[in-house]
JSON list of C-alpha atoms in Angstrom, two decimals:
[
{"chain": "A", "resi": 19, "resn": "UNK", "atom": "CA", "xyz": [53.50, 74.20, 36.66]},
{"chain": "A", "resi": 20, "resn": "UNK", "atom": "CA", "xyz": [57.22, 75.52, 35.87]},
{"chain": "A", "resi": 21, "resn": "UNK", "atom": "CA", "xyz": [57.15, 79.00, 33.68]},
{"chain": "A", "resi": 22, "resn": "UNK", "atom": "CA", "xyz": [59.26, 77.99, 30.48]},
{"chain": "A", "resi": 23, "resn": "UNK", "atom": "CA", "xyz": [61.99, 80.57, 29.59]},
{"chain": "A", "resi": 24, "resn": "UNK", "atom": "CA", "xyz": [62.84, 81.26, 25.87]},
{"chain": "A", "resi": 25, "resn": "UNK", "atom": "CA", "xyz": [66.24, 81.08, 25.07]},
{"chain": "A", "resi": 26, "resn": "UNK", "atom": "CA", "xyz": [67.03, 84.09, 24.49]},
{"chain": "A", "resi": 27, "resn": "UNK", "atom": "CA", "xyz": [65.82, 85.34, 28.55]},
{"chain": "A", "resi": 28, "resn": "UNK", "atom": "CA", "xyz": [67.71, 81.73, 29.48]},
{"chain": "A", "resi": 29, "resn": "UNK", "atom": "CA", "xyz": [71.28, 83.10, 28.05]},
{"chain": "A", "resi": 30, "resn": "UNK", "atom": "CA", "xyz": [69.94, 86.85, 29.68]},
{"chain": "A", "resi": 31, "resn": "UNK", "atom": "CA", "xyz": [69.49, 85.27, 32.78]},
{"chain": "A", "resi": 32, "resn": "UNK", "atom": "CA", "xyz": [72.47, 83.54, 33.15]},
{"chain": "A", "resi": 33, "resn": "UNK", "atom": "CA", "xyz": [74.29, 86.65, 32.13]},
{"chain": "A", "resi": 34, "resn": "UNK", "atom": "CA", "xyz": [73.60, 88.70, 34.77]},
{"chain": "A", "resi": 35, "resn": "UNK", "atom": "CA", "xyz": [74.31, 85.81, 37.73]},
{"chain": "A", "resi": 36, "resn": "UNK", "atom": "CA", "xyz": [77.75, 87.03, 38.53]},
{"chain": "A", "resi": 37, "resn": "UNK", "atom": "CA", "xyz": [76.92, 90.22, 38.75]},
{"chain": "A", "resi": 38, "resn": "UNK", "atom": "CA", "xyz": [73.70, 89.41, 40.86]},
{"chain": "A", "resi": 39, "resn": "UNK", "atom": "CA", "xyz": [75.88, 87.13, 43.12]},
{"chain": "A", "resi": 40, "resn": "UNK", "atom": "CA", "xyz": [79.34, 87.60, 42.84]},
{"chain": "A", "resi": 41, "resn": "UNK", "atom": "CA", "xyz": [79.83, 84.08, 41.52]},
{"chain": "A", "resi": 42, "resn": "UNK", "atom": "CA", "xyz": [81.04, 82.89, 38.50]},
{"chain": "A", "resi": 43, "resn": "UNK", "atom": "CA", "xyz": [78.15, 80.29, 36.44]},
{"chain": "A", "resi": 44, "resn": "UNK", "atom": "CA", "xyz": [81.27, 77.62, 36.80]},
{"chain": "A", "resi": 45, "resn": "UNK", "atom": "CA", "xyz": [81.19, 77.94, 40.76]},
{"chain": "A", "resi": 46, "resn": "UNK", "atom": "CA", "xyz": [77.32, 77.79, 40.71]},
{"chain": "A", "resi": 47, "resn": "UNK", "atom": "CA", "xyz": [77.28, 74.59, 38.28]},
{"chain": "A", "resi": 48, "resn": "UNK", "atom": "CA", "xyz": [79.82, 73.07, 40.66]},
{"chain": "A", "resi": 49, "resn": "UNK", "atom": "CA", "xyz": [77.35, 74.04, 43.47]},
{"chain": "A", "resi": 50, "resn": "UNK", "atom": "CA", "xyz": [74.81, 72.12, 41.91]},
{"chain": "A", "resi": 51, "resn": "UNK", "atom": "CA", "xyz": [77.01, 69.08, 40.71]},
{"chain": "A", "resi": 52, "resn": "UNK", "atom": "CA", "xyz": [77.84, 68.53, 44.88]},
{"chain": "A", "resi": 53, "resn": "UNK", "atom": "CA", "xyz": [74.64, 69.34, 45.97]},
{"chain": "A", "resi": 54, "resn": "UNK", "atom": "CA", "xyz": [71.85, 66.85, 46.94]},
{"chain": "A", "resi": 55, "resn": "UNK", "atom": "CA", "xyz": [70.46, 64.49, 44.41]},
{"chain": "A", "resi": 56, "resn": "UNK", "atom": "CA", "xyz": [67.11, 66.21, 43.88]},
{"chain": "A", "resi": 57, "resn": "UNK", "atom": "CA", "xyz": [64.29, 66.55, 40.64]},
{"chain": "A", "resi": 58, "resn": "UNK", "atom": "CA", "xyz": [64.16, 69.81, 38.81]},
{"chain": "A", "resi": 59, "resn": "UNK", "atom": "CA", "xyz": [62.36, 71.92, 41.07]},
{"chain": "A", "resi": 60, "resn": "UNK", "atom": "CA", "xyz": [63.60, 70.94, 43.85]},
{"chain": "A", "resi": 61, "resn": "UNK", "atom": "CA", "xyz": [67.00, 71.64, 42.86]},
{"chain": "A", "resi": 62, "resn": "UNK", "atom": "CA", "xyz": [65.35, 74.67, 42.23]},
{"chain": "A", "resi": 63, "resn": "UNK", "atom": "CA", "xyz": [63.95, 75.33, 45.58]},
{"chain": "A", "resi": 64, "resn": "UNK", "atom": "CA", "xyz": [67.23, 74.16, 47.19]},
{"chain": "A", "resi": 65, "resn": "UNK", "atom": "CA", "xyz": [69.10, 76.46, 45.49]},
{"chain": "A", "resi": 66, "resn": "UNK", "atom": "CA", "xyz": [66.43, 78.91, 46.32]},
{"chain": "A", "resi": 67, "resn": "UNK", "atom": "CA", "xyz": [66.58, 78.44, 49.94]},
{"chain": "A", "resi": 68, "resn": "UNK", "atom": "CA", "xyz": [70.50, 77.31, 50.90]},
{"chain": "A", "resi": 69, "resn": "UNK", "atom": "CA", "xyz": [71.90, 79.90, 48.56]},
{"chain": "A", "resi": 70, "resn": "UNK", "atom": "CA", "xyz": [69.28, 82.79, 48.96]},
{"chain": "A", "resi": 71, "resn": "UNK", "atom": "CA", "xyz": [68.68, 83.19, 45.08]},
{"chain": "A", "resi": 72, "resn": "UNK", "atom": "CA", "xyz": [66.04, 84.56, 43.08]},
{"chain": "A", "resi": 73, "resn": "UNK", "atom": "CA", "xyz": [63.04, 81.66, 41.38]},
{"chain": "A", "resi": 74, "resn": "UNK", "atom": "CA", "xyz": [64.64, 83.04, 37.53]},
{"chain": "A", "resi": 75, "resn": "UNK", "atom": "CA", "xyz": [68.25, 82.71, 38.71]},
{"chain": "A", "resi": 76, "resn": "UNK", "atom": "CA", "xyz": [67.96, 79.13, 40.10]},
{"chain": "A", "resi": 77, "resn": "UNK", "atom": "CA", "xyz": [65.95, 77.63, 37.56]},
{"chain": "A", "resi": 78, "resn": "UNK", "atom": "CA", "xyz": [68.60, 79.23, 34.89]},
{"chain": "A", "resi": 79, "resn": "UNK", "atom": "CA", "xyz": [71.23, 77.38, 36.57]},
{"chain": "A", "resi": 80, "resn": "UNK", "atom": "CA", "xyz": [69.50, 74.20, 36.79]},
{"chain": "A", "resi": 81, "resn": "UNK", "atom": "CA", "xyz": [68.38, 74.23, 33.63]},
{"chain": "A", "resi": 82, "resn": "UNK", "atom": "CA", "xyz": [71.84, 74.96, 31.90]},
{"chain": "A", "resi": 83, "resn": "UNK", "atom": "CA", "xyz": [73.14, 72.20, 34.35]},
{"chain": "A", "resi": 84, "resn": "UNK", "atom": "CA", "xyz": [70.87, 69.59, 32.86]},
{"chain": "A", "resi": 85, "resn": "UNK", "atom": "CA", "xyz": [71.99, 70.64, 29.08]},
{"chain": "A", "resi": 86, "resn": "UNK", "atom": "CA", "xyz": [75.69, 70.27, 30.00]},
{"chain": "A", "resi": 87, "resn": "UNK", "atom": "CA", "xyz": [74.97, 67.07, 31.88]},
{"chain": "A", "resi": 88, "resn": "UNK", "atom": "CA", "xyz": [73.16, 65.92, 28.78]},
{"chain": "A", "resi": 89, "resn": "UNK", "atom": "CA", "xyz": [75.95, 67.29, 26.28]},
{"chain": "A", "resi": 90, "resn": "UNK", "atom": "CA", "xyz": [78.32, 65.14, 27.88]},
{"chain": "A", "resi": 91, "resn": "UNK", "atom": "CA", "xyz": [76.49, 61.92, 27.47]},
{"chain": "A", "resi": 92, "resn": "UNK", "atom": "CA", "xyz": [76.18, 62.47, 24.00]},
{"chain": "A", "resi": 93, "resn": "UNK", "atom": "CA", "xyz": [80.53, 62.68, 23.77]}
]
């Protein structure tokens, strides 16, 4: 089973992404919006694996990619 982040160590991870990549969380997002069509954890793992990051950092990105995806349905 998937560890569940607070929300405070969400906004903490997400935080330190650009400086832990060199990317900005828009360019990663993007990444994620072109990538393949996959379930949560194995968006995940493909982010793990194509883009060499850590288990924290890719599930941080996924996650806040699913609440933005969801935020816009809602407008």
């Amino acid at each position: 089973m998937s560890q569940v982040f607070s929300e405070e160590t969400h906004r903490n991870l997400l935080a330190r992404i650009p400086h832990c990549t060199g990317r900005e969380i828009s360019d990663w997002l993007r990444t994620v919006e072109e990538g393949p069509a996959l379930r949560f954890e194995e968006k995940v793992s493909w982010l793990r694996h194509e883009h060499d990051l850590a288990y924290g950092h890719a599930k941080a990105l996924i996650h806040e990619y699913d609440l933005r995806r969801a935020a816009r349905k809602l407008l």
